[in-house]
Short mmCIF file of C-alpha atoms and ligand atoms in Angstrom, two decimals:
data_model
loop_
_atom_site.label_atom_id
_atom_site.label_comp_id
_atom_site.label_asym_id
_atom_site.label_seq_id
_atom_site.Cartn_x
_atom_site.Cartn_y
_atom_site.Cartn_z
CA UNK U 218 50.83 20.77 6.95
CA UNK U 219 50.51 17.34 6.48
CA UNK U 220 48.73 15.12 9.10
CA UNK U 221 50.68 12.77 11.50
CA UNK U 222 50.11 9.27 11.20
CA UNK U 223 49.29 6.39 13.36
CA UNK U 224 48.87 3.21 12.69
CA UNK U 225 47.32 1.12 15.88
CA UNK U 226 47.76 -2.75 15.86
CA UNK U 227 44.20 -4.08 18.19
CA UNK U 228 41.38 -3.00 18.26
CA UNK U 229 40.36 -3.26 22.24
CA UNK U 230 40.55 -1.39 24.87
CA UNK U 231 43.68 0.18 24.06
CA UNK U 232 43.89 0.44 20.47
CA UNK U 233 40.23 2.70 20.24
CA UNK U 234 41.53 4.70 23.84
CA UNK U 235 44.34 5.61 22.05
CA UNK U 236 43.14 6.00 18.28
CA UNK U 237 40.54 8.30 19.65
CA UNK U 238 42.91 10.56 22.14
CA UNK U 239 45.69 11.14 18.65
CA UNK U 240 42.60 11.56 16.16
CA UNK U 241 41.45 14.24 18.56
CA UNK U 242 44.94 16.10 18.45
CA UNK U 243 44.79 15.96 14.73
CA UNK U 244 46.14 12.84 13.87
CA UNK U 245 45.13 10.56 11.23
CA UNK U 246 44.50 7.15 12.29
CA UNK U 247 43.98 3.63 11.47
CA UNK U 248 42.96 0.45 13.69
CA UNK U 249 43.84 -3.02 12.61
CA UNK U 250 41.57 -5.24 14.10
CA UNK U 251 41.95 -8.95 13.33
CA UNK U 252 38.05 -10.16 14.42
CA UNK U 253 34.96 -9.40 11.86
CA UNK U 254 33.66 -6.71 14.27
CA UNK U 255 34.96 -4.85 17.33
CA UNK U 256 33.64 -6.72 20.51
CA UNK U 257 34.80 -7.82 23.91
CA UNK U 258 34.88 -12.00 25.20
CA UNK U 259 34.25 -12.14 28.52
CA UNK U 260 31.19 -10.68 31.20
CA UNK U 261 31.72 -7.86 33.47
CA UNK U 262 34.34 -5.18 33.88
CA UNK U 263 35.38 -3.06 36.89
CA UNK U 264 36.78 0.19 35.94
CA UNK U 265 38.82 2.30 38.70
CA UNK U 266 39.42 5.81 39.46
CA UNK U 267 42.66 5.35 37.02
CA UNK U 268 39.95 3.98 34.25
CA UNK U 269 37.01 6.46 35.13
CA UNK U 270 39.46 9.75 34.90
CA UNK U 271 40.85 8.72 31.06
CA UNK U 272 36.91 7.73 30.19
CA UNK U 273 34.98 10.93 31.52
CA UNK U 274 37.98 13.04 29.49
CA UNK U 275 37.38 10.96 26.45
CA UNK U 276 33.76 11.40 26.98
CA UNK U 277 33.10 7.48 26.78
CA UNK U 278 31.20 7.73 30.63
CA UNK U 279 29.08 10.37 29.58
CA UNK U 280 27.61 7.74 27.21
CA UNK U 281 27.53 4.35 29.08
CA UNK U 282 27.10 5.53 32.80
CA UNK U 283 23.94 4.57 33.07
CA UNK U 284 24.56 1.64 31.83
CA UNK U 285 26.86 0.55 34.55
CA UNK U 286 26.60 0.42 38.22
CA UNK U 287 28.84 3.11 40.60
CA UNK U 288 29.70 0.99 43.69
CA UNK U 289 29.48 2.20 47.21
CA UNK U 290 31.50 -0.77 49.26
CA UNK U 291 33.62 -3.56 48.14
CA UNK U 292 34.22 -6.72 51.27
CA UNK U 293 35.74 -9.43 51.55
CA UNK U 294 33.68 -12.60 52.79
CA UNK U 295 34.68 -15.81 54.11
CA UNK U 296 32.62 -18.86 53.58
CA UNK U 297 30.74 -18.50 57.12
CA UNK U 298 29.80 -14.92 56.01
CA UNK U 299 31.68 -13.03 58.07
CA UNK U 300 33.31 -9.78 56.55
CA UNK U 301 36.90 -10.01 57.09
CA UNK U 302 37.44 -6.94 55.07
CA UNK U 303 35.16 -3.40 53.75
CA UNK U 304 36.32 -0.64 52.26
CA UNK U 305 33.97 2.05 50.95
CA UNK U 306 34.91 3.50 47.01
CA UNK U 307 35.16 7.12 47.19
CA UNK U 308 37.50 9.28 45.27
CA UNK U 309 40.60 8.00 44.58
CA UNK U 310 39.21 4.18 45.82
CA UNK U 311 36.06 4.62 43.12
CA UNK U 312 34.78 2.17 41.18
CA UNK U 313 32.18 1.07 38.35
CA UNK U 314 31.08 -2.04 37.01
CA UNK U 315 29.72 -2.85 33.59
CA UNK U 316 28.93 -5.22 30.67
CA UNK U 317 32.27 -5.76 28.91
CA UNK U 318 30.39 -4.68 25.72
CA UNK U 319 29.16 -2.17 26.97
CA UNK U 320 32.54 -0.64 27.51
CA UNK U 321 33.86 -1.59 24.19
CA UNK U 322 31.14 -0.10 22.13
CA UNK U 323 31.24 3.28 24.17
CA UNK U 324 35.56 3.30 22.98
CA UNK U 325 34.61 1.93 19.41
CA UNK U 326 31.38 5.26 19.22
CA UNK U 327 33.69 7.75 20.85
CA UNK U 328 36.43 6.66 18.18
CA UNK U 329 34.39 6.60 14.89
CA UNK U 330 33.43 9.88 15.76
CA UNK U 331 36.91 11.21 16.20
CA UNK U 332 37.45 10.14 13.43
CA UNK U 333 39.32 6.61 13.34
CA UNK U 334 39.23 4.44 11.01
CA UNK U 335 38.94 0.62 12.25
CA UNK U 336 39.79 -1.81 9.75
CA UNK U 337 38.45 -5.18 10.59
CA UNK U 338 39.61 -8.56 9.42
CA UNK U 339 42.70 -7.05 9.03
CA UNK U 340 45.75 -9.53 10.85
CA UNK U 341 48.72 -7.56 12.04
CA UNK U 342 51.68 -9.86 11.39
CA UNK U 343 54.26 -7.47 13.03
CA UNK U 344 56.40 -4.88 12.43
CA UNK U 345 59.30 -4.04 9.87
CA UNK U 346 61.17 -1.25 9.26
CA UNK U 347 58.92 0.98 11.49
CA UNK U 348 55.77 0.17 9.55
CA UNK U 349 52.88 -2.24 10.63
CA UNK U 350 52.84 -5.87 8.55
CA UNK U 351 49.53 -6.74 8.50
CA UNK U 352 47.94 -9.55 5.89
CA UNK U 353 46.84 -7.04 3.67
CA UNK U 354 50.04 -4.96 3.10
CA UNK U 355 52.79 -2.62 4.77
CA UNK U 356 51.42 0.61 6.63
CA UNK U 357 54.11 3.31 7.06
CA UNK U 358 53.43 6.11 9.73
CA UNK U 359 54.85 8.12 12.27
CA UNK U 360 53.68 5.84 14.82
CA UNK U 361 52.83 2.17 15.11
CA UNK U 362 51.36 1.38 18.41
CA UNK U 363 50.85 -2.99 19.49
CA UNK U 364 47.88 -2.80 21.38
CA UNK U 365 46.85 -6.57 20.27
CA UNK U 366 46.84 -8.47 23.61
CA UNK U 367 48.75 -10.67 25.24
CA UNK U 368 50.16 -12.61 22.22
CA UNK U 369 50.98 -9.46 20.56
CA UNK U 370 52.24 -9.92 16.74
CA UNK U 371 53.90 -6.43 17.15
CA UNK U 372 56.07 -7.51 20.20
CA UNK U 373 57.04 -10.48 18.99
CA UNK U 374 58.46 -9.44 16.44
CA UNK U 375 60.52 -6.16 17.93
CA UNK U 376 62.38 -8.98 19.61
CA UNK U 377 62.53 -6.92 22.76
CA UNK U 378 63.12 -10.69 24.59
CA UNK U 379 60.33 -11.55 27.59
CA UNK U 380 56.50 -12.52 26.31
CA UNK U 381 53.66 -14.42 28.00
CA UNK U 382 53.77 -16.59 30.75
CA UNK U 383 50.11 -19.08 31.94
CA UNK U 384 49.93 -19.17 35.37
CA UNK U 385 48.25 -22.33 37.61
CA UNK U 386 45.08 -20.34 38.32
CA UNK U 387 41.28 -20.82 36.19
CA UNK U 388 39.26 -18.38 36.40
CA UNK U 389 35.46 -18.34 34.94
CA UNK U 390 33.16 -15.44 34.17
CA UNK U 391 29.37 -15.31 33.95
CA UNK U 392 27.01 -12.57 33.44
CA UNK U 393 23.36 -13.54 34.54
CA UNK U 394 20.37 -11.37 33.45
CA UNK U 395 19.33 -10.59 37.34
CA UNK U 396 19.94 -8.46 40.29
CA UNK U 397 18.34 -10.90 42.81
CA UNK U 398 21.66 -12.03 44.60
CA UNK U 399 22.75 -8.29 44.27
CA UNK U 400 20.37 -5.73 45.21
CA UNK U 401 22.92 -3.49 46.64
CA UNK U 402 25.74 -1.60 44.78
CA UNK U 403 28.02 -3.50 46.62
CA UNK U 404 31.09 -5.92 45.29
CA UNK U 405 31.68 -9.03 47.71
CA UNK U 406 34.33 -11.35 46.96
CA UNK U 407 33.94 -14.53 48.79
CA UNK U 408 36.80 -16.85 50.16
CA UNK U 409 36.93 -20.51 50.82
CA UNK U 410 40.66 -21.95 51.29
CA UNK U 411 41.98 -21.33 47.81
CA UNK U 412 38.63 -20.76 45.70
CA UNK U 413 37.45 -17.02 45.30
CA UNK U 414 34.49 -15.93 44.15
CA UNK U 415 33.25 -12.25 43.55
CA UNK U 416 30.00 -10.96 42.89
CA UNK U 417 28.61 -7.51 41.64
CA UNK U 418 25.76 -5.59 40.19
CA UNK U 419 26.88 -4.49 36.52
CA UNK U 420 24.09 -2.84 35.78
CA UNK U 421 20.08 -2.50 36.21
CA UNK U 422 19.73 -5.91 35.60
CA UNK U 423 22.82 -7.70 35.36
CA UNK U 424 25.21 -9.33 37.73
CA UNK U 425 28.69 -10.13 36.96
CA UNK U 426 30.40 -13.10 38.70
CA UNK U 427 33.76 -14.61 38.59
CA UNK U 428 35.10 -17.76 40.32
CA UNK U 429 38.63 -18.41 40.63
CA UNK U 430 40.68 -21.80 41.75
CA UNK U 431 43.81 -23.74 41.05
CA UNK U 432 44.34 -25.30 37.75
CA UNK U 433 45.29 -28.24 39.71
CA UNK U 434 41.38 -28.07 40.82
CA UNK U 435 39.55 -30.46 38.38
CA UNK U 436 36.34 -30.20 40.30
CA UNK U 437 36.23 -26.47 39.76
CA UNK U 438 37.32 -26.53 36.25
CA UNK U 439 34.19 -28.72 35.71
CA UNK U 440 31.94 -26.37 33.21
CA UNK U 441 28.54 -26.68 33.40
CA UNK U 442 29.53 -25.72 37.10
CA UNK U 443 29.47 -28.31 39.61
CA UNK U 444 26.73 -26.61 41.85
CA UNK U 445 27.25 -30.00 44.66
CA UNK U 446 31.48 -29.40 44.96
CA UNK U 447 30.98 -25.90 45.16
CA UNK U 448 28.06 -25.40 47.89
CA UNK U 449 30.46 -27.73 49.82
CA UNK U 450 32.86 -24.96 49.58
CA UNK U 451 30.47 -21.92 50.02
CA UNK U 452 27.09 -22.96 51.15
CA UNK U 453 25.61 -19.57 51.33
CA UNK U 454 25.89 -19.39 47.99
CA UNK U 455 24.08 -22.78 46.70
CA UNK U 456 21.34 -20.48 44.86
CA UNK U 457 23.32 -18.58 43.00
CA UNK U 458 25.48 -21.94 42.09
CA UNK U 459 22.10 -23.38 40.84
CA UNK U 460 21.36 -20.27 38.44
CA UNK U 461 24.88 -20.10 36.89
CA UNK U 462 24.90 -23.80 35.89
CA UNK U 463 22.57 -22.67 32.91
CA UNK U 464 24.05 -19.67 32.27
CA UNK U 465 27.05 -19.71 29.39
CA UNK U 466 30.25 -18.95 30.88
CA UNK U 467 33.78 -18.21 29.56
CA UNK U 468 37.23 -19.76 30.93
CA UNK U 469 40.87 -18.65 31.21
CA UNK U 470 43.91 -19.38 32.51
CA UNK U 471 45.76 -16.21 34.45
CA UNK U 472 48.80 -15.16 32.74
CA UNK U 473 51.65 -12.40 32.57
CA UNK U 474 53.13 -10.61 30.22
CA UNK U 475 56.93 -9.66 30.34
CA UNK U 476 57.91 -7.04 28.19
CA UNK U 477 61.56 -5.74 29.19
CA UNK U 478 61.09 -2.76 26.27
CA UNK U 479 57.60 -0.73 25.66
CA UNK U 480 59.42 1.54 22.90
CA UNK U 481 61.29 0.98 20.12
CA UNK U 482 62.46 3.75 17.56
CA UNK U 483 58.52 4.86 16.25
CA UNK U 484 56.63 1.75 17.53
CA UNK U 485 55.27 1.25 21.13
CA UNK U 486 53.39 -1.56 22.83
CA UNK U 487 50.64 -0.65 24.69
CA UNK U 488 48.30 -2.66 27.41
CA UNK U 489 48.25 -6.47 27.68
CA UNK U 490 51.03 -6.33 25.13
CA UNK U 491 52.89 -4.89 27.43
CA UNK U 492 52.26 -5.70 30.81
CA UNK U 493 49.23 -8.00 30.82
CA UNK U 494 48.51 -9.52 34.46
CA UNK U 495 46.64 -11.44 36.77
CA UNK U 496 42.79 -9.37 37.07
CA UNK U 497 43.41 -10.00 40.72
CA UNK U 498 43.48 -6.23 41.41
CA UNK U 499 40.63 -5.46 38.09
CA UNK U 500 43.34 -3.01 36.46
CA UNK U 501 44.56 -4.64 33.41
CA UNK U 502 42.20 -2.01 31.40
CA UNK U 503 43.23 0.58 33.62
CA UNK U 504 46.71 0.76 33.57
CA UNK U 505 45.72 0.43 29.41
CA UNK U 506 43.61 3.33 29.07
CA UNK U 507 45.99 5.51 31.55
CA UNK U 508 49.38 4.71 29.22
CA UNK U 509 47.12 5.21 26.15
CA UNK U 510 46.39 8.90 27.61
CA UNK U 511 49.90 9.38 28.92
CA UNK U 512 51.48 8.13 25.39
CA UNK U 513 48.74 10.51 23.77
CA UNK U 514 49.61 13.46 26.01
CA UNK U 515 53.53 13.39 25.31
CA UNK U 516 53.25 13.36 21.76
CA UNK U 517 51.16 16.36 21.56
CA UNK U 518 53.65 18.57 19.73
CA UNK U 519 56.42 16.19 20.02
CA UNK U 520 58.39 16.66 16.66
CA UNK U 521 60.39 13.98 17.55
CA UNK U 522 58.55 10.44 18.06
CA UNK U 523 60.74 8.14 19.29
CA UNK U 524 61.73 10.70 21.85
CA UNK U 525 58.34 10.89 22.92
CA UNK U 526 58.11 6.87 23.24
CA UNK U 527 61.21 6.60 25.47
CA UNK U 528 59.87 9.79 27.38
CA UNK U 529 56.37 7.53 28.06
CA UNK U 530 58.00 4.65 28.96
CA UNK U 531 60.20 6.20 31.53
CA UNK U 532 57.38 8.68 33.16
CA UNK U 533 54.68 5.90 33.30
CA UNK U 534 55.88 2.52 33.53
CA UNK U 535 56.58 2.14 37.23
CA UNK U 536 52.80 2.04 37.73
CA UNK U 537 52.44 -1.06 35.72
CA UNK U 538 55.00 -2.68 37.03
CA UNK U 539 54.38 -2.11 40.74
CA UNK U 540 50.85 -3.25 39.76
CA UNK U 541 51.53 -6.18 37.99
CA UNK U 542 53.79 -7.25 41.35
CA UNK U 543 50.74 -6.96 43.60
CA UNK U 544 48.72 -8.58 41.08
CA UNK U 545 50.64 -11.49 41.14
CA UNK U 546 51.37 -11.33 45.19
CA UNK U 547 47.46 -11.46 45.56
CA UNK U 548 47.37 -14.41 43.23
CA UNK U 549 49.92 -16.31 44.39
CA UNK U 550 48.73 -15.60 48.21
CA UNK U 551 45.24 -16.67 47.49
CA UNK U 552 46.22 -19.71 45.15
CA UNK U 553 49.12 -21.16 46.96
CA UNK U 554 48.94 -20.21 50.61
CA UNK U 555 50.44 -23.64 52.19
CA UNK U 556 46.74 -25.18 54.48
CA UNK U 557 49.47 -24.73 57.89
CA UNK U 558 49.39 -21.30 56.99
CA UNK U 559 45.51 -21.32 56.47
CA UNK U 560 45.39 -18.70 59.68
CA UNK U 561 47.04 -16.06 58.15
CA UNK U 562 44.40 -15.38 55.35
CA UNK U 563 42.05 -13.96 57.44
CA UNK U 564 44.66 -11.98 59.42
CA UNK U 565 46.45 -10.32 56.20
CA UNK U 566 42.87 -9.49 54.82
CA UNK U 567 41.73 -8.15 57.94
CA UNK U 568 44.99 -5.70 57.70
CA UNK U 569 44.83 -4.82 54.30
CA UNK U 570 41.58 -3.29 55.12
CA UNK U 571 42.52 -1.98 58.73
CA UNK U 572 45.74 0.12 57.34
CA UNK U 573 44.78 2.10 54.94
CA UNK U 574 48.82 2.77 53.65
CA UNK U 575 48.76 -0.92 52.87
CA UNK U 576 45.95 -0.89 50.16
CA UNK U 577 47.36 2.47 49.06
CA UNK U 578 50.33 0.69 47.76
CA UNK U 579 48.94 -2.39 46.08
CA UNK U 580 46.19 -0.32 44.28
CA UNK U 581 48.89 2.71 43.41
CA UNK U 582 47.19 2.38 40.29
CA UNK U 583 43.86 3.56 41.76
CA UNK U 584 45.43 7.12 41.93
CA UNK U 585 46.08 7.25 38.23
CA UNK U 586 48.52 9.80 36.14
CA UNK U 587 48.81 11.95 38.42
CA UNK U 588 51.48 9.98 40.45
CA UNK U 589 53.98 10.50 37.38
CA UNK U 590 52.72 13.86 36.81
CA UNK U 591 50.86 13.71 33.99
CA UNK U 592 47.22 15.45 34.88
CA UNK U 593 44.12 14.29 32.93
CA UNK U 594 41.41 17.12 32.70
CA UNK U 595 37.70 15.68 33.33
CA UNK U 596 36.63 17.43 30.89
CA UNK U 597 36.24 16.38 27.06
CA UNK U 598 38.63 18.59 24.77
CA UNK U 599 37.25 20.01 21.40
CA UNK U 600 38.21 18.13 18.55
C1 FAD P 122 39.47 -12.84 33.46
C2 FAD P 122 39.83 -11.40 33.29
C3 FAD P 122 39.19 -10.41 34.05
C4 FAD P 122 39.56 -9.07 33.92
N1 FAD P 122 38.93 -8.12 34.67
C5 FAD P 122 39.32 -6.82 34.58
C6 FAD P 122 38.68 -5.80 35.35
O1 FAD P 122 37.73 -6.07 36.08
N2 FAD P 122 39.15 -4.53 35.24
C7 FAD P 122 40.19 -4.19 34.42
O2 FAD P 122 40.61 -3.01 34.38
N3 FAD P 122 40.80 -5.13 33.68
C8 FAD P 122 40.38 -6.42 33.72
N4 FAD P 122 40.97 -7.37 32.94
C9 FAD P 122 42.06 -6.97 32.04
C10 FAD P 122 41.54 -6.29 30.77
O3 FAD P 122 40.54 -7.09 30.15
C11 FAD P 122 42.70 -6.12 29.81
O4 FAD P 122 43.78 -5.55 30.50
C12 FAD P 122 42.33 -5.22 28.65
O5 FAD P 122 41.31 -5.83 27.90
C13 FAD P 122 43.56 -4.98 27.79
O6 FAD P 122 43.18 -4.27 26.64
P1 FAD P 122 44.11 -4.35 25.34
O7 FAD P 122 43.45 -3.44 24.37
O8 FAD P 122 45.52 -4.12 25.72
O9 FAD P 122 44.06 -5.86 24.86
P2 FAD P 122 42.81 -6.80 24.35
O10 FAD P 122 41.61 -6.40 25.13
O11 FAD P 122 43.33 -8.15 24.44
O12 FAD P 122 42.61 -6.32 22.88
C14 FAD P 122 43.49 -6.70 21.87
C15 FAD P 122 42.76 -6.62 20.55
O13 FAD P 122 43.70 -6.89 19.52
C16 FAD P 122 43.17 -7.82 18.61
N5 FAD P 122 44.30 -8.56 18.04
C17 FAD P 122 45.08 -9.47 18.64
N6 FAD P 122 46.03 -9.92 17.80
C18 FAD P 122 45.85 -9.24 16.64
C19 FAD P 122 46.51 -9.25 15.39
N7 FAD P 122 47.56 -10.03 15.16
N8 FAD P 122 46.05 -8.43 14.41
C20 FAD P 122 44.97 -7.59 14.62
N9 FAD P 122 44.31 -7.57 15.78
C21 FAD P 122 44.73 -8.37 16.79
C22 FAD P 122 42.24 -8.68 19.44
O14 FAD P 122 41.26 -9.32 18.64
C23 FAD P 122 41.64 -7.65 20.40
O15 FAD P 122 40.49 -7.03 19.85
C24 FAD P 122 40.60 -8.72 33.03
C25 FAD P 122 41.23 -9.69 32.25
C26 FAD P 122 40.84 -11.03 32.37
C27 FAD P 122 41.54 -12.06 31.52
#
């Protein structure tokens, strides 16, 4: 018999989860990627219990645990200090940090070896007819998958209606060659009005840091970073200011992705395509990698694809879009909260981390698959 064939649109986090999950059923596979090589823009990653359970089956953490750093607490600081907010990450609430490229090249290993083949410089242009457009040519399969981001070529031109939306919020990312302002394996995310500011090991020796304000903010849009405005802000942190003023950074705008359809006949969107969010809750990847392994899982001995599609989308897509909600809740609350209303920060953070039921429901995608009943073994399947 004839192998099945997929042809994946992306070549992130998404497009290798999934390319290596079908090539391991059997399936022959392809990966369009539109850069020279596969590689990741940004600094550090956190990857949750949903993240951790698809990685350790794909056999990606066996590789690039050591790499990272598994966290034991995660707070919530105010500019004074004091911790308004701890939670410790065990189990379900588990989490790792690492170097974005780290992560990428651990997917990009596990899929070569699978058996994928990634085709770089290669520019998807969309979808006709159920077979991926790209630059190059048409590519007919039984599957085309859009895992290519936000601005996906593949949803645009399904014409499923919604797309991407920039929200008023900047965030910036550094990752600084030290462990000196974290020496614990500890996340802290530090609050001042409506500037955030979280810091973590990711790594032996690297820390990941991300600082967040309103557009509307020009002093903290200011790259190199303006180490006087923002020790007004958080004083404590004036060292730390002073080191990532050298250090290179990269900047971006929030935004959301709409996508009212995540099937259509044989092609599916997948990830950021399909519901790409705020990284106020650090699940954009993880809601990826679990609907790569839940589209990969219902397809095993499918015969009928688009059947399979539908069956994903209906089985798995309340996750994301609970998710995405919070996402944008936590976003909005920490961007926009009016300064009368200033009191209530410390009050809702203090109860988010008091009542447990209340976390459980923004991070619902913390407890991964299993909620829509779709297990995912730890261990790593034969080829
Ligand atoms: C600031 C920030 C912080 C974040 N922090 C976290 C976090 O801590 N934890 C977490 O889980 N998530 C986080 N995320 C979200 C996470 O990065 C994304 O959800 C994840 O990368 C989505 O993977 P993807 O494969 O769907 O898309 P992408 O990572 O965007 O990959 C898409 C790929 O497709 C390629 N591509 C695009 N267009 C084309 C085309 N036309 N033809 C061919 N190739 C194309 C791109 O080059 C890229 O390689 C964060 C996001 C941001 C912006």
């Amino acid at each position: 018999m004839s192998k099945r064939k997929a042809e994946i649109a992306g070549g992130g986090i998404g497009g290798l989860a999934l390319g290596a999950l079908l090539a391991r059923q059997g399936w022959q596979v392809q990966v369009h990627e539109q850069g020279a090589e596969i590689r990741e823009v940004g600094a550090g990653i956190y990857i949750k219990n949903n993240s951790l359970e698809v990685l350790e089956n794909l056999g990606v953490m066996a590789r690039i645990q050591p790499l990272g750093t598994e966290l034991e607490f995660a707070q919530i600081q105010f500019a004074d200090g004091t911790v308004k907010q701890q939670r410790r990450l065990a189990g379900a609430s588990r989490v790792h940090t690492f170097a974005r490229q780290t992560l990428i090249e651990g997917l990009r290993d596990v899929a070569l070896d699978a058996g994928v083949q990634v085709r770089t410089h290669s520019r998807v242009r969309g979808v006709h007819g159920g077979a991926l457009l790209t630059e190059n040519g048409k590519f007919e399969a039984d599957l085309v998958v859009g895992a290519d981001g936000v601005h996906s070529a593949v949803r645009t031109s399904l014409n499923v209606g919604g797309g991407f939306t920039e929200l008023p919020t900047l965030i910036d990312r550094f990752l600084i060659p030290t462990r000196r302002f974290t020496p614990q394996a500890r996340t802290v995310e530090h609050w001042s009005g409506n500037r955030r500011i979280g810091v973590t090991p990711a790594g032996k020796d690297h820390t990941y840091v991300y600082m967040v304000a309103p557009f509307a903010d020009q002093a903290a849009a200011r790259l190199p970073l303006d180490v006087e405005d923002w020790s007004r802000r958080f004083p404590l942190l004036r060292e730390l200011f002073v080191e990532l003023a050298e250090a290179p950074a990269t900047q971006y705008p929030y935004g959301i992705v709409k996508c009212p359809k995540w099937a259509v006949g044989n092609v599916a969107i997948l990830g950021d395509a399909a519901h790409g969010l705020p990284p106020t809750l650090g699940q954009g990847a993880g809601l990826t990698l679990m609907n790569a392994y839940a589209l990969a899982s219902l397809l095993q001995g499918a015969a009928d694809v688009p059947a399979a599609l539908r069956d994903w989308e209906r089985r798995v897509r309340f996750i994301s879009d609970r998710t995405q909600a919070w996402a944008c809740r936590y976003d909005s609350f920490t961007r926009g909260c009016p300064q009368a209303l200033g009191f209530l920060r410390p009050l809702v953070v203090w109860g988010f981390g008091r009542f447990r039921f209340l976390n459980d429901r923004m991070r619902v995608a913390d407890h991964g698959l299993r909620l829509a009943g779709i297990p995912v073994p730890s261990q790593v399947q034969a080829c």
